[in-house]
Short mmCIF file of the N, C-alpha and C atoms (twelve columns), coordinates in Angstrom:
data_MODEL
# 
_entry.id   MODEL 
# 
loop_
_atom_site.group_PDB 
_atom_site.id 
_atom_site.type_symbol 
_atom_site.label_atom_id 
_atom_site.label_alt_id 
_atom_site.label_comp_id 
_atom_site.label_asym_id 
_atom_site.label_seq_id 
_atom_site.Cartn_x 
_atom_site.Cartn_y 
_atom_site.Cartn_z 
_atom_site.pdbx_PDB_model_num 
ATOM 1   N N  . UNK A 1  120.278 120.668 96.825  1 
ATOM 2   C CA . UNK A 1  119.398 121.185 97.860  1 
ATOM 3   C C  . UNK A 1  119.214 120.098 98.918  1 
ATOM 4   N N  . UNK A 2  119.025 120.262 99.660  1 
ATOM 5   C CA . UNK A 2  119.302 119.553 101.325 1 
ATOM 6   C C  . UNK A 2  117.524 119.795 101.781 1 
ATOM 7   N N  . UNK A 3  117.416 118.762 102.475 1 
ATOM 8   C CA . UNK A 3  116.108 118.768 103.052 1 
ATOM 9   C C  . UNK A 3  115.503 119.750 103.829 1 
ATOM 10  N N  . UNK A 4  117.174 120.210 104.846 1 
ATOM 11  C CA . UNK A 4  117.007 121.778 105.423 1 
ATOM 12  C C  . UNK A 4  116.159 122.781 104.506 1 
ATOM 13  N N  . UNK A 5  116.711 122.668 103.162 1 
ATOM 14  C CA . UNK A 5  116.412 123.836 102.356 1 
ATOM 15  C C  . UNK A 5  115.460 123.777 101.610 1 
ATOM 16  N N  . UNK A 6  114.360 122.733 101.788 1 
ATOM 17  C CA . UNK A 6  113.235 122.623 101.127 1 
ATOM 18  C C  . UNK A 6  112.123 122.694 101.893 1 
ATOM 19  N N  . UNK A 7  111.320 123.629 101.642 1 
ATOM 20  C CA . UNK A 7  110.093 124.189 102.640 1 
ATOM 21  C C  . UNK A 7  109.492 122.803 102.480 1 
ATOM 22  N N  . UNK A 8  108.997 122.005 101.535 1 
ATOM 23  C CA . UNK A 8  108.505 121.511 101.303 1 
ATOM 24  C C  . UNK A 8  108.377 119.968 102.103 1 
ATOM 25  N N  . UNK A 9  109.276 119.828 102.829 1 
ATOM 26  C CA . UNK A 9  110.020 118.804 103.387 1 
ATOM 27  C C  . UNK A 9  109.961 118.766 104.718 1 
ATOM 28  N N  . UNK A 10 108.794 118.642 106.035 1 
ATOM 29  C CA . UNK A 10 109.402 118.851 107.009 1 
ATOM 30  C C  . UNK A 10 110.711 118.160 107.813 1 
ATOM 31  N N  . UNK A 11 111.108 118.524 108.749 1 
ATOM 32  C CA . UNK A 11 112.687 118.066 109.085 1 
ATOM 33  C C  . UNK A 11 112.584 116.774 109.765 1 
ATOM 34  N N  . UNK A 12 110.890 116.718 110.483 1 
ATOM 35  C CA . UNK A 12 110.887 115.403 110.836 1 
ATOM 36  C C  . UNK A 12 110.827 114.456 110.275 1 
ATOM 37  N N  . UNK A 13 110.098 114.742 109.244 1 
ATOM 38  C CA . UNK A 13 109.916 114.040 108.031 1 
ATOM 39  C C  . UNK A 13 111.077 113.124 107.124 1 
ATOM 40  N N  . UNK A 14 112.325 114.050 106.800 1 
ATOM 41  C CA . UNK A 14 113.205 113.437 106.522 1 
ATOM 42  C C  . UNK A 14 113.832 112.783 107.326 1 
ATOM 43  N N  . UNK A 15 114.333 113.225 108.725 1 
ATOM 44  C CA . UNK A 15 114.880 112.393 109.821 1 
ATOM 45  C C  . UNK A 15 114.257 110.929 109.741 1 
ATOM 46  N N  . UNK A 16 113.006 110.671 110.066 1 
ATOM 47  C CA . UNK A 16 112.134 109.016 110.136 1 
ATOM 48  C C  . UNK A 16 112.986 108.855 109.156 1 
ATOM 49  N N  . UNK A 17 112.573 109.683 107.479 1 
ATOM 50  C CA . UNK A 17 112.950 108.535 106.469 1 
ATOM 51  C C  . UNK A 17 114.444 108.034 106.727 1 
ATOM 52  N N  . UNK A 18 115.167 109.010 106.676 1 
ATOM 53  C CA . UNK A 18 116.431 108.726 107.093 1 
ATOM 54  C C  . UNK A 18 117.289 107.488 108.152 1 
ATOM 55  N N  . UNK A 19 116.306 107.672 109.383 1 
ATOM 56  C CA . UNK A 19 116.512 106.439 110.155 1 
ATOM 57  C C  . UNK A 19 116.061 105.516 109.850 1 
ATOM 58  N N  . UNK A 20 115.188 105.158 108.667 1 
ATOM 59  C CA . UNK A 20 114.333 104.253 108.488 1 
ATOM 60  C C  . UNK A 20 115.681 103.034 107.578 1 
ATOM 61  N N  . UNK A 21 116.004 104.405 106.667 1 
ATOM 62  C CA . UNK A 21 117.118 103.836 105.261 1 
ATOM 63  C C  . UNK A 21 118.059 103.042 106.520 1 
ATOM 64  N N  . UNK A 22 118.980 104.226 107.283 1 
ATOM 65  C CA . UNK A 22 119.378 103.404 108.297 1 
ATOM 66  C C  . UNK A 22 119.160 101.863 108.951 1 
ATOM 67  N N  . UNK A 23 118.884 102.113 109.314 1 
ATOM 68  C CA . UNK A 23 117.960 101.042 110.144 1 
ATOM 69  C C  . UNK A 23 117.774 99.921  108.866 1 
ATOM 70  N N  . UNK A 24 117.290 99.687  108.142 1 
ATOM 71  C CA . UNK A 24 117.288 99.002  107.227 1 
ATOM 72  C C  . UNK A 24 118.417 98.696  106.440 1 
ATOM 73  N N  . UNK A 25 119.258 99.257  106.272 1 
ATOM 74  C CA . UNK A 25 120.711 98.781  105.556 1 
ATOM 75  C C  . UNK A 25 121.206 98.381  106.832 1 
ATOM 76  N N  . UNK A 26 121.359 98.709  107.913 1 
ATOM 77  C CA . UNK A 26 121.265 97.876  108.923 1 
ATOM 78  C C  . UNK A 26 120.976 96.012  109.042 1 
ATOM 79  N N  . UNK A 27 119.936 96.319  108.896 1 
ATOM 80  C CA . UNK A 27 118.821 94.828  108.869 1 
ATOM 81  C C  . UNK A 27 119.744 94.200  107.823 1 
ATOM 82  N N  . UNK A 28 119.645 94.386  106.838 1 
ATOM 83  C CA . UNK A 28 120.378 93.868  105.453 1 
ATOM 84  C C  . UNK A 28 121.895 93.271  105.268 1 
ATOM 85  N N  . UNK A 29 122.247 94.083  106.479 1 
ATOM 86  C CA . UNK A 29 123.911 93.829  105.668 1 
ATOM 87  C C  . UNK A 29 124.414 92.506  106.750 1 
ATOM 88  N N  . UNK A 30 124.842 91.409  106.147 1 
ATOM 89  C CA . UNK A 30 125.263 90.357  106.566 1 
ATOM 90  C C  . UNK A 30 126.317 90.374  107.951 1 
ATOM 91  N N  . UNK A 31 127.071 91.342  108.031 1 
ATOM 92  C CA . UNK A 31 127.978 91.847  108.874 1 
ATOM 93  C C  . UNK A 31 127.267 92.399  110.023 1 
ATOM 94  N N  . UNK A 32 126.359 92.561  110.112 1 
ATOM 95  C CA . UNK A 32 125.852 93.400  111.148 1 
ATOM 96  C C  . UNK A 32 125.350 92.484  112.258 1 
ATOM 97  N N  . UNK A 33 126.170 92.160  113.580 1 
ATOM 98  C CA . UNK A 33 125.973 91.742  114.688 1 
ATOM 99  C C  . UNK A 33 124.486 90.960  114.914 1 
ATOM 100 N N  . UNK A 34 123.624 90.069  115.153 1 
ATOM 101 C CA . UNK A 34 122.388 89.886  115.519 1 
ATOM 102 C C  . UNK A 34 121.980 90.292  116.691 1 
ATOM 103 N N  . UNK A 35 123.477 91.033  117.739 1 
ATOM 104 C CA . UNK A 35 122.610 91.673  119.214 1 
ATOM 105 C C  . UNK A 35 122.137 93.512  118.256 1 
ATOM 106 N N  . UNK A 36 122.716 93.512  117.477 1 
ATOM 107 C CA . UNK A 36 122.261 94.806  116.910 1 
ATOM 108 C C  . UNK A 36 120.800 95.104  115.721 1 
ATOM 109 N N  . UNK A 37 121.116 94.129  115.406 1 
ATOM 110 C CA . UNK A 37 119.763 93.590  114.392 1 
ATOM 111 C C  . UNK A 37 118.350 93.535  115.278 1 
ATOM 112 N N  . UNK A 38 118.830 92.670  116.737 1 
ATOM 113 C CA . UNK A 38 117.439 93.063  117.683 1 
ATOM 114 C C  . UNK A 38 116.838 94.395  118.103 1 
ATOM 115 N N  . UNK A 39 117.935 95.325  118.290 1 
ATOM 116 C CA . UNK A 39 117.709 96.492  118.922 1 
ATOM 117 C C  . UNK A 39 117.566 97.217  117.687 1 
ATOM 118 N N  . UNK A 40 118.073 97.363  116.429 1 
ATOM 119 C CA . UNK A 40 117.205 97.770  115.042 1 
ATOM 120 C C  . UNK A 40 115.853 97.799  114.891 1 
ATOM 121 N N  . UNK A 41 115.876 96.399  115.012 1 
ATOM 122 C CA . UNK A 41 114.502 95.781  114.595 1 
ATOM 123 C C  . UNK A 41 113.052 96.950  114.892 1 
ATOM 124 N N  . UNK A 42 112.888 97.101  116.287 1 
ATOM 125 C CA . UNK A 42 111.925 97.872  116.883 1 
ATOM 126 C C  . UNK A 42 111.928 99.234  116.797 1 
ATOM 127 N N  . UNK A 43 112.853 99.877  116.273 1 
ATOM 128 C CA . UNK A 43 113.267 101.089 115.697 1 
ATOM 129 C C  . UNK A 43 112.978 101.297 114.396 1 
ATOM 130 N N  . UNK A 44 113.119 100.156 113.243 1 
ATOM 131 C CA . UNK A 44 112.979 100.742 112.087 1 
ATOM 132 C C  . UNK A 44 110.933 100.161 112.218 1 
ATOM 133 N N  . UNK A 45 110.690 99.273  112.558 1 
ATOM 134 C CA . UNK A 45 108.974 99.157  112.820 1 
ATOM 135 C C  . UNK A 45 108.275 100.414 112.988 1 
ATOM 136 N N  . UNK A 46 109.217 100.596 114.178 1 
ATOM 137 C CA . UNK A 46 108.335 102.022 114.980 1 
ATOM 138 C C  . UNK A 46 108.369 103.225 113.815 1 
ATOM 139 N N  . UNK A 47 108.810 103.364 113.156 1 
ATOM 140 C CA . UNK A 47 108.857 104.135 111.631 1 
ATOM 141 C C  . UNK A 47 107.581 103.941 110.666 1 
ATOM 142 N N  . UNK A 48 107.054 102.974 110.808 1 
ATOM 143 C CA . UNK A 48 106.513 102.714 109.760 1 
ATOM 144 C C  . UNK A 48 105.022 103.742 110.135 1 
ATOM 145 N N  . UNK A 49 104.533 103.938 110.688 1 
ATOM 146 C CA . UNK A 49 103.023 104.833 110.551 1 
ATOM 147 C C  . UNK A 49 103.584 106.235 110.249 1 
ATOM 148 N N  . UNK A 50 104.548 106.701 110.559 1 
ATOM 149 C CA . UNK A 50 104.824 107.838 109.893 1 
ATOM 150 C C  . UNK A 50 105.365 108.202 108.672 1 
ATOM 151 N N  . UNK A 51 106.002 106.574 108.208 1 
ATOM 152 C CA . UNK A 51 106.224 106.605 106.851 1 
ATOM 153 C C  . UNK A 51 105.125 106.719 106.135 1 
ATOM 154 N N  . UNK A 52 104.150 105.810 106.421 1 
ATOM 155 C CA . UNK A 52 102.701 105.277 105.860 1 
ATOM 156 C C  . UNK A 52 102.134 106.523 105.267 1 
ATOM 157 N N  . UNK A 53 101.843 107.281 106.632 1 
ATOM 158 C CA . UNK A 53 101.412 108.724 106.553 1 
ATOM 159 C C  . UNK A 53 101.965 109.510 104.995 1 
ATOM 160 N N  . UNK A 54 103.386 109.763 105.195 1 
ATOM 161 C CA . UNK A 54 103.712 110.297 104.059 1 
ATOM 162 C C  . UNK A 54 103.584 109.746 103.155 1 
ATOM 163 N N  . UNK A 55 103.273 108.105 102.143 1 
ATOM 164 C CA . UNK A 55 103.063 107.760 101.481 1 
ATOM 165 C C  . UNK A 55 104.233 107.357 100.824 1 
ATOM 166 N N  . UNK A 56 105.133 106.988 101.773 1 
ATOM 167 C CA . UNK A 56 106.405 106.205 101.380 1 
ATOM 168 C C  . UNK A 56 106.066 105.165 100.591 1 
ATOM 169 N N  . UNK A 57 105.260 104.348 101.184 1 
ATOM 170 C CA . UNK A 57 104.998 102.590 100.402 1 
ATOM 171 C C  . UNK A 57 104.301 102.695 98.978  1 
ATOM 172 N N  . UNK A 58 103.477 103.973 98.876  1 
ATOM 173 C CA . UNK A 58 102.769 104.509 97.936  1 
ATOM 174 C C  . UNK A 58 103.784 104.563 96.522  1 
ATOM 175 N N  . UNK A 59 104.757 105.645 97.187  1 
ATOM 176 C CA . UNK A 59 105.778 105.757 95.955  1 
ATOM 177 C C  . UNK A 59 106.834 104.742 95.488  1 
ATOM 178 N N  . UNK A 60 107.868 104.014 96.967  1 
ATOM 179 C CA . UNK A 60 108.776 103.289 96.778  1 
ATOM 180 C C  . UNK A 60 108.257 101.702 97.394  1 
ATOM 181 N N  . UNK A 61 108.863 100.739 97.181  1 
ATOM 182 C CA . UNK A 61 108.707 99.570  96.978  1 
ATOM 183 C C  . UNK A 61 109.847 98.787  97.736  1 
ATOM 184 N N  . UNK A 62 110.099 97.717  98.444  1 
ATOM 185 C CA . UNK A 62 111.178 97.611  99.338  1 
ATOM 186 C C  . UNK A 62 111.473 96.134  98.519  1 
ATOM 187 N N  . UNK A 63 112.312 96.036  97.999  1 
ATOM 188 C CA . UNK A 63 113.176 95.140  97.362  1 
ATOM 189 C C  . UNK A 63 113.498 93.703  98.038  1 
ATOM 190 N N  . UNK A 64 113.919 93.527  98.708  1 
ATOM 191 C CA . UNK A 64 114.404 92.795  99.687  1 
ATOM 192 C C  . UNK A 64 113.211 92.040  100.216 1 
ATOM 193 N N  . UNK A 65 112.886 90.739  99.907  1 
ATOM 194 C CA . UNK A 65 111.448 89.880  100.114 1 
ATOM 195 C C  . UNK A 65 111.597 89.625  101.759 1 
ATOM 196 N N  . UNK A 66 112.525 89.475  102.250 1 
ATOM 197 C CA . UNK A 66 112.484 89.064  104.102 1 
ATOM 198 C C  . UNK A 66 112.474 90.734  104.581 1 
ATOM 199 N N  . UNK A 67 112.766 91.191  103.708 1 
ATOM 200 C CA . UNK A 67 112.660 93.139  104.418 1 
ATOM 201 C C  . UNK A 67 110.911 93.643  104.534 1 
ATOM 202 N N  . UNK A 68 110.905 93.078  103.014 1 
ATOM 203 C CA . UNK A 68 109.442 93.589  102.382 1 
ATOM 204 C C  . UNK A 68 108.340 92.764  103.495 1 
ATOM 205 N N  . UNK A 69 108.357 91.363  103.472 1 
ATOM 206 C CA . UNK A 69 107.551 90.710  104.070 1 
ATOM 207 C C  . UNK A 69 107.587 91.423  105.955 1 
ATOM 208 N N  . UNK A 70 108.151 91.788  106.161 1 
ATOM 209 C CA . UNK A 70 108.416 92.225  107.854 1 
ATOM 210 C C  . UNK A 70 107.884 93.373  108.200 1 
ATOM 211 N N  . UNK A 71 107.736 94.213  106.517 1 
ATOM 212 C CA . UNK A 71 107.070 95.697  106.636 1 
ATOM 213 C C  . UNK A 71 105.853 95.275  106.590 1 
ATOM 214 N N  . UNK A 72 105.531 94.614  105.759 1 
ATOM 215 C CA . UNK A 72 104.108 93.910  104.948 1 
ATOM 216 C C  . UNK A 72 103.178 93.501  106.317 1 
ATOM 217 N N  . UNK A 73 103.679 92.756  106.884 1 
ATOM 218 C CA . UNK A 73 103.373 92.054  108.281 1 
ATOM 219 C C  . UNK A 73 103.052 93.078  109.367 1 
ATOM 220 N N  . UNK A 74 104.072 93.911  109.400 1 
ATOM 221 C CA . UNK A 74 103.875 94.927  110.501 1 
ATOM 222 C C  . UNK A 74 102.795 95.675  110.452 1 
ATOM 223 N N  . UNK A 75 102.576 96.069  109.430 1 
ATOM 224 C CA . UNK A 75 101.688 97.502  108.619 1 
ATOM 225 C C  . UNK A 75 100.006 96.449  108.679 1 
ATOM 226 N N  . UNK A 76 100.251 95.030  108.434 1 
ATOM 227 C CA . UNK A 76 99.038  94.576  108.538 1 
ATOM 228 C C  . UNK A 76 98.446  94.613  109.860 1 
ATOM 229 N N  . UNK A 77 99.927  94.057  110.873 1 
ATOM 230 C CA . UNK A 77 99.074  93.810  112.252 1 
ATOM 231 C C  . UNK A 77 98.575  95.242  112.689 1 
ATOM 232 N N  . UNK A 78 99.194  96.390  112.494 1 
ATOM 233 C CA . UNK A 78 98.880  97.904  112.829 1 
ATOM 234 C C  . UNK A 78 97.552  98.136  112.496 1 
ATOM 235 N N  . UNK A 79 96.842  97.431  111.296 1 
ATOM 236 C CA . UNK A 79 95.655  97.724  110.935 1 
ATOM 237 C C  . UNK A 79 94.832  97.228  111.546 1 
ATOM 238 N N  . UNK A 80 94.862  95.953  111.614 1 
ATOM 239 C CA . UNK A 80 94.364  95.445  112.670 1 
ATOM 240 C C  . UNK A 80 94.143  95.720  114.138 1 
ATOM 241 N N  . UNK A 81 94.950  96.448  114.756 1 
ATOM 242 C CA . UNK A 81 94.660  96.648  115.958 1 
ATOM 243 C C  . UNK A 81 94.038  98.048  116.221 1 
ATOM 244 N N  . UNK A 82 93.535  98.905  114.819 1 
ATOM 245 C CA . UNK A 82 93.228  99.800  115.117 1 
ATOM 246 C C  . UNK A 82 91.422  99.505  114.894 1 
ATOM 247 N N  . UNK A 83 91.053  99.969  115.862 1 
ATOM 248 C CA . UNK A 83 89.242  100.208 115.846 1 
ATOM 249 C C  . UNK A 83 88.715  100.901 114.914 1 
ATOM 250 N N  . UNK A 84 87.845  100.661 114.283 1 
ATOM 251 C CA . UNK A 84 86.952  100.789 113.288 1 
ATOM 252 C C  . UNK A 84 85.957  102.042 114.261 1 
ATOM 253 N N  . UNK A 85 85.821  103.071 113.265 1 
ATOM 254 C CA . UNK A 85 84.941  104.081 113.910 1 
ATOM 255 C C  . UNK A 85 83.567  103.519 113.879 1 
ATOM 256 N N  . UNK A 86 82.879  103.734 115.156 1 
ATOM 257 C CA . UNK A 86 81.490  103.226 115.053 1 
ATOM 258 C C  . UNK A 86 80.933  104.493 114.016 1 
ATOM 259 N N  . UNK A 87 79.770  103.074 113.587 1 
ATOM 260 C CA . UNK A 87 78.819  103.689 112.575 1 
ATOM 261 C C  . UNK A 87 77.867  104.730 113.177 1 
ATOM 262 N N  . UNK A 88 77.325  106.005 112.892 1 
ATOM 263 C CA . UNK A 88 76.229  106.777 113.202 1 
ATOM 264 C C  . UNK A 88 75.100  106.208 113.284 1 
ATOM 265 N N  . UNK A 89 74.296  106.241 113.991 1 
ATOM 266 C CA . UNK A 89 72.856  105.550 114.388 1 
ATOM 267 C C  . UNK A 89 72.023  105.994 113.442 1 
ATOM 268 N N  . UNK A 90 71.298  105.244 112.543 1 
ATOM 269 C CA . UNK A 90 70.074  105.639 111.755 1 
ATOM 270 C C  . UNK A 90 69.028  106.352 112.325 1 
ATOM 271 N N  . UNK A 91 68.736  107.757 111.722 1 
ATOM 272 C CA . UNK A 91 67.184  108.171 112.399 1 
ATOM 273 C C  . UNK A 91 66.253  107.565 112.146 1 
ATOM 274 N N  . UNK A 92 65.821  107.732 113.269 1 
ATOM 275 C CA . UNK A 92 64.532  106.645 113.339 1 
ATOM 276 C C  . UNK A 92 63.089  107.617 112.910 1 
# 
């Protein structure tokens, strides 16, 4: 069964993951150009809140300690730059 064929699955959904695997065996493989590794780079990042979302990191685990640490890093600074909902005002 193909991702097409699983209700369960939206199509965007698999595409990210898909470019993500991409993009990352990319990053990985020793052969792979460093003018191409730059232009990777910001492509497989830009993946990551929609991975997050689905709970990619939840289930799978990224092997690769200079892979892992770059997701690790990214996903932290993302948190960081997001604002904290203000608190509701106590009735007085």
């Amino acid at each position: 069964m193909s991702a097409q064929d699983s209700p369960s699955i939206p199509m965007d959904a698999a595409e990210v993951l898909t470019r993500f695997v991409v993009n990352a065996q990319l990053m990985l493989d020793p052969l792979t150009p460093e003018s191409l590794r730059r232009q990777v780079e910001p492509k497989l990042l830009d993946a990551l809140p929609a991975l997050q979302a689905l709970g990619v990191f939840d289930l799978f685990a990224i092997r690769d300690p200079a892979l892992a640490a770059m997701v690790a890093d990214e996903l932290a600074a993302r948190r960081a730059q997001v604002p904290s909902r203000p608190r509701p005002l106590a009735a007085a």
